[in-house]
Amino acid sequence: MENFTPLSALAGGLMIGLGAAVLLLVGGRMAGVSGIVSGMLKPSLDDQLWRACFVAGLLAGAGAYAFFAPDNFIVQFDATAGTVAAAGLMVGYGTQLCHGCTSGHGICGVGRLSPRSIVATALFVASAMSTVFMTRHMMGAA
Amino acid sequence: MPLALSALAAGILFGLGLAVSQMTNPAKVLAFLDVTGAWDPSLAIVMAAALAVFFAAFRIAQGRPAPLLADAFKLPARREIDAALVAGSVLFGAGWGLAGLCPAPAITALISGQRKAFLFLGAMLVGMLIYRLTTRRHA
């Protein structure tokens, strides 16, 4: 567990929760990122401004951190370009089919004690762990 | 406009939190998912901390008639645990485990300027569009 970073994980997690709390208590909306992004693809103008502002905020928050602490902002892809593209398709289609992702189901849904979201979160975490087990320990790929 | 400003503030906090906790890094996320390898439990701490804050926020929201700067709370209406929920979750999880990115970090990863970050987000948007175009017929 030499890579375990509990303090930054705790601090970052509190900020993520606070962000979702602000959107709920001030704006009355759920911080489900797959829903916010897919909503921007709709041909309707309703709700587009706040969605765009949330996404701009995500980029600004992460961008500010990358600017001030560039050594700590690492984005390392181990997968090949083909795998990355296939994974993106699966994440896009899958999150629409189950109507949520790590934020919408995992944080907001489980935080509301929604049975639907608790089932979804258990399933996607188990599926992701199984996928990593198969690709790293059974097929020999990195 | 107040809703947009609250969304901007929420997004900044959320994006900062992802960066601080290194959840923007696919390799770090995969290290959490690799339970039988050199396991890194950091993501569990991130989720637990975010959940604790949101759980408290939701209790507060339940005691209020409306959010501070909007007309009403818009909560998900779906209740049923059906085949689509199961299949979608399993498919999403498989994609998450292949690349190490889920939708929020897919956006913040763009900051790195890497080609694979744009490739993932582009493919994710295509996946969302395919769902939209293929399900409209049945709806």
Coordinates of N, CA and C in Angstrom, one line a residue, chain B residues 12-84:
Chain B
I12 N -16.3 24.0 -9.5 CA -15.0 24.4 -9.1 C -14.6 23.5 -7.9
L13 N -15.4 23.4 -6.9 CA -15.1 22.6 -5.7 C -14.9 21.1 -6.1
F14 N -15.8 20.7 -6.9 CA -15.8 19.3 -7.4 C -14.5 19.0 -8.1
G15 N -14.2 19.9 -9.1 CA -13.0 19.7 -9.9 C -11.7 19.8 -9.1
L16 N -11.7 20.7 -8.1 CA -10.5 20.8 -7.2 C -10.4 19.6 -6.4
G17 N -11.5 19.1 -5.9 CA -11.5 17.9 -5.1 C -10.9 16.6 -5.8
L18 N -11.4 16.5 -7.1 CA -10.9 15.4 -7.9 C -9.4 15.5 -8.1
A19 N -8.9 16.8 -8.4 CA -7.4 17.0 -8.6 C -6.6 16.7 -7.3
V20 N -7.1 17.3 -6.2 CA -6.4 17.1 -4.9 C -6.3 15.6 -4.5
S21 N -7.4 14.9 -4.7 CA -7.4 13.5 -4.4 C -6.8 12.6 -5.4
Q22 N -6.3 13.2 -6.5 CA -5.7 12.5 -7.7 C -6.6 11.5 -8.4
M23 N -7.9 11.7 -8.2 CA -8.9 10.9 -8.9 C -8.9 11.2 -10.4
T24 N -8.2 12.3 -10.8 CA -8.1 12.6 -12.2 C -7.1 11.7 -12.9
N25 N -6.4 10.9 -12.1 CA -5.3 10.1 -12.7 C -5.8 8.6 -12.9
P26 N -5.9 8.2 -14.2 CA -6.4 6.8 -14.4 C -5.6 5.8 -13.7
A27 N -4.3 5.9 -13.6 CA -3.4 4.9 -13.0 C -3.7 4.8 -11.5
K28 N -4.1 5.9 -10.9 CA -4.4 5.9 -9.4 C -5.7 5.2 -9.2
V29 N -6.7 5.4 -10.1 CA -8.0 4.8 -10.0 C -7.9 3.3 -10.2
L30 N -7.1 2.9 -11.2 CA -6.9 1.5 -11.5 C -6.2 0.8 -10.4
A31 N -5.3 1.5 -9.6 CA -4.6 0.9 -8.5 C -5.7 0.6 -7.4
F32 N -6.8 1.4 -7.3 CA -7.8 1.1 -6.3 C -8.6 -0.2 -6.8
L33 N -8.8 -0.2 -8.1 CA -9.6 -1.3 -8.6 C -8.9 -2.6 -8.6
D34 N -7.5 -2.6 -8.6 CA -6.7 -3.8 -8.6 C -6.5 -4.3 -7.2
V35 N -7.6 -5.0 -6.7 CA -7.7 -5.5 -5.4 C -6.6 -6.5 -5.1
T36 N -6.3 -7.4 -6.1 CA -5.3 -8.4 -5.8 C -3.9 -8.0 -6.2
G37 N -3.7 -6.8 -6.6 CA -2.4 -6.3 -7.0 C -1.8 -5.4 -5.8
A38 N -1.1 -4.4 -6.2 CA -0.6 -3.4 -5.2 C -1.7 -2.4 -4.9
W39 N -2.6 -2.9 -4.0 CA -3.9 -2.2 -3.8 C -3.7 -0.8 -3.2
D40 N -4.4 0.2 -3.7 CA -4.3 1.6 -3.2 C -5.7 1.9 -2.8
P41 N -6.1 1.9 -1.5 CA -7.5 2.2 -1.1 C -7.9 3.6 -1.1
S42 N -7.1 4.5 -1.6 CA -7.4 6.0 -1.6 C -8.8 6.3 -2.1
L43 N -9.2 5.7 -3.2 CA -10.5 6.0 -3.8 C -11.7 5.7 -2.8
A44 N -11.5 4.7 -1.9 CA -12.5 4.4 -0.9 C -12.6 5.6 0.1
I45 N -11.5 6.2 0.4 CA -11.5 7.3 1.4 C -12.2 8.5 0.7
V46 N -11.9 8.7 -0.6 CA -12.5 9.8 -1.3 C -14.0 9.7 -1.3
M47 N -14.5 8.5 -1.7 CA -15.9 8.2 -1.7 C -16.6 8.4 -0.3
A48 N -15.9 7.8 0.7 CA -16.5 7.9 2.0 C -16.6 9.3 2.5
A49 N -15.6 10.1 2.2 CA -15.6 11.5 2.7 C -16.7 12.3 1.9
A50 N -16.7 12.1 0.6 CA -17.7 12.8 -0.2 C -19.2 12.4 0.2
L51 N -19.3 11.1 0.5 CA -20.6 10.6 0.9 C -21.1 11.2 2.2
A52 N -20.1 11.3 3.2 CA -20.5 11.8 4.5 C -21.0 13.2 4.4
V53 N -20.3 14.0 3.6 CA -20.8 15.4 3.4 C -22.1 15.5 2.7
F54 N -22.3 14.7 1.6 CA -23.5 14.8 0.8 C -24.7 14.2 1.6
F55 N -24.4 13.1 2.4 CA -25.5 12.6 3.3 C -26.0 13.6 4.2
A56 N -25.1 14.4 4.8 CA -25.6 15.5 5.7 C -26.3 16.6 5.0
A57 N -25.8 16.9 3.8 CA -26.5 18.0 3.0 C -27.9 17.5 2.6
F58 N -28.0 16.2 2.2 CA -29.4 15.8 1.8 C -30.3 15.8 3.0
R59 N -29.8 15.5 4.2 CA -30.7 15.6 5.4 C -31.2 17.0 5.6
I60 N -30.3 18.0 5.4 CA -30.6 19.4 5.5 C -31.7 19.8 4.4
A61 N -31.4 19.3 3.2 CA -32.3 19.6 2.1 C -33.7 19.1 2.4
Q62 N -33.8 17.9 3.0 CA -35.1 17.3 3.3 C -36.0 18.2 4.2
G63 N -35.3 19.0 5.1 CA -36.0 19.8 6.0 C -36.4 21.2 5.4
R64 N -36.1 21.4 4.2 CA -36.3 22.7 3.6 C -37.3 22.6 2.4
P65 N -38.2 23.6 2.2 CA -39.2 23.6 1.2 C -38.5 23.7 -0.2
A66 N -37.4 24.5 -0.3 CA -36.8 24.7 -1.6 C -35.3 25.1 -1.4
P67 N -34.5 24.9 -2.5 CA -33.1 25.3 -2.4 C -33.0 26.8 -2.3
L68 N -31.8 27.3 -1.9 CA -31.7 28.7 -1.6 C -32.0 29.6 -2.8
L69 N -31.5 29.2 -4.0 CA -31.6 30.1 -5.1 C -32.3 29.5 -6.3
A70 N -33.2 28.5 -6.1 CA -33.9 27.9 -7.2 C -35.3 27.6 -6.7
D71 N -36.2 27.3 -7.6 CA -37.6 27.1 -7.3 C -37.9 25.8 -6.5
A72 N -37.2 24.7 -6.9 CA -37.5 23.4 -6.3 C -36.3 22.5 -6.3
F73 N -36.3 21.5 -5.5 CA -35.3 20.4 -5.5 C -35.7 19.5 -6.7
K74 N -34.8 19.2 -7.6 CA -35.1 18.3 -8.7 C -34.4 16.9 -8.4
L75 N -35.2 16.0 -7.9 CA -34.6 14.7 -7.5 C -35.0 13.6 -8.5
P76 N -34.1 12.6 -8.7 CA -34.4 11.5 -9.6 C -35.7 10.9 -9.3
A77 N -36.6 10.6 -10.3 CA -37.9 10.0 -10.0 C -37.8 8.5 -10.1
R78 N -36.8 7.9 -10.7 CA -36.8 6.5 -10.9 C -36.6 5.7 -9.6
R79 N -37.3 4.6 -9.5 CA -37.3 3.8 -8.3 C -36.9 2.3 -8.6
E80 N -37.3 1.9 -9.8 CA -37.2 0.4 -10.1 C -35.8 -0.1 -10.3
I81 N -35.5 -1.3 -9.8 CA -34.2 -1.9 -10.1 C -34.5 -2.9 -11.2
D82 N -34.2 -2.5 -12.4 CA -34.5 -3.3 -13.6 C -33.3 -3.8 -14.4
A83 N -33.6 -4.5 -15.5 CA -32.5 -5.0 -16.3 C -31.6 -3.9 -16.8
A84 N -32.2 -2.8 -17.2 CA -31.3 -1.7 -17.7 C -30.4 -1.2 -16.7

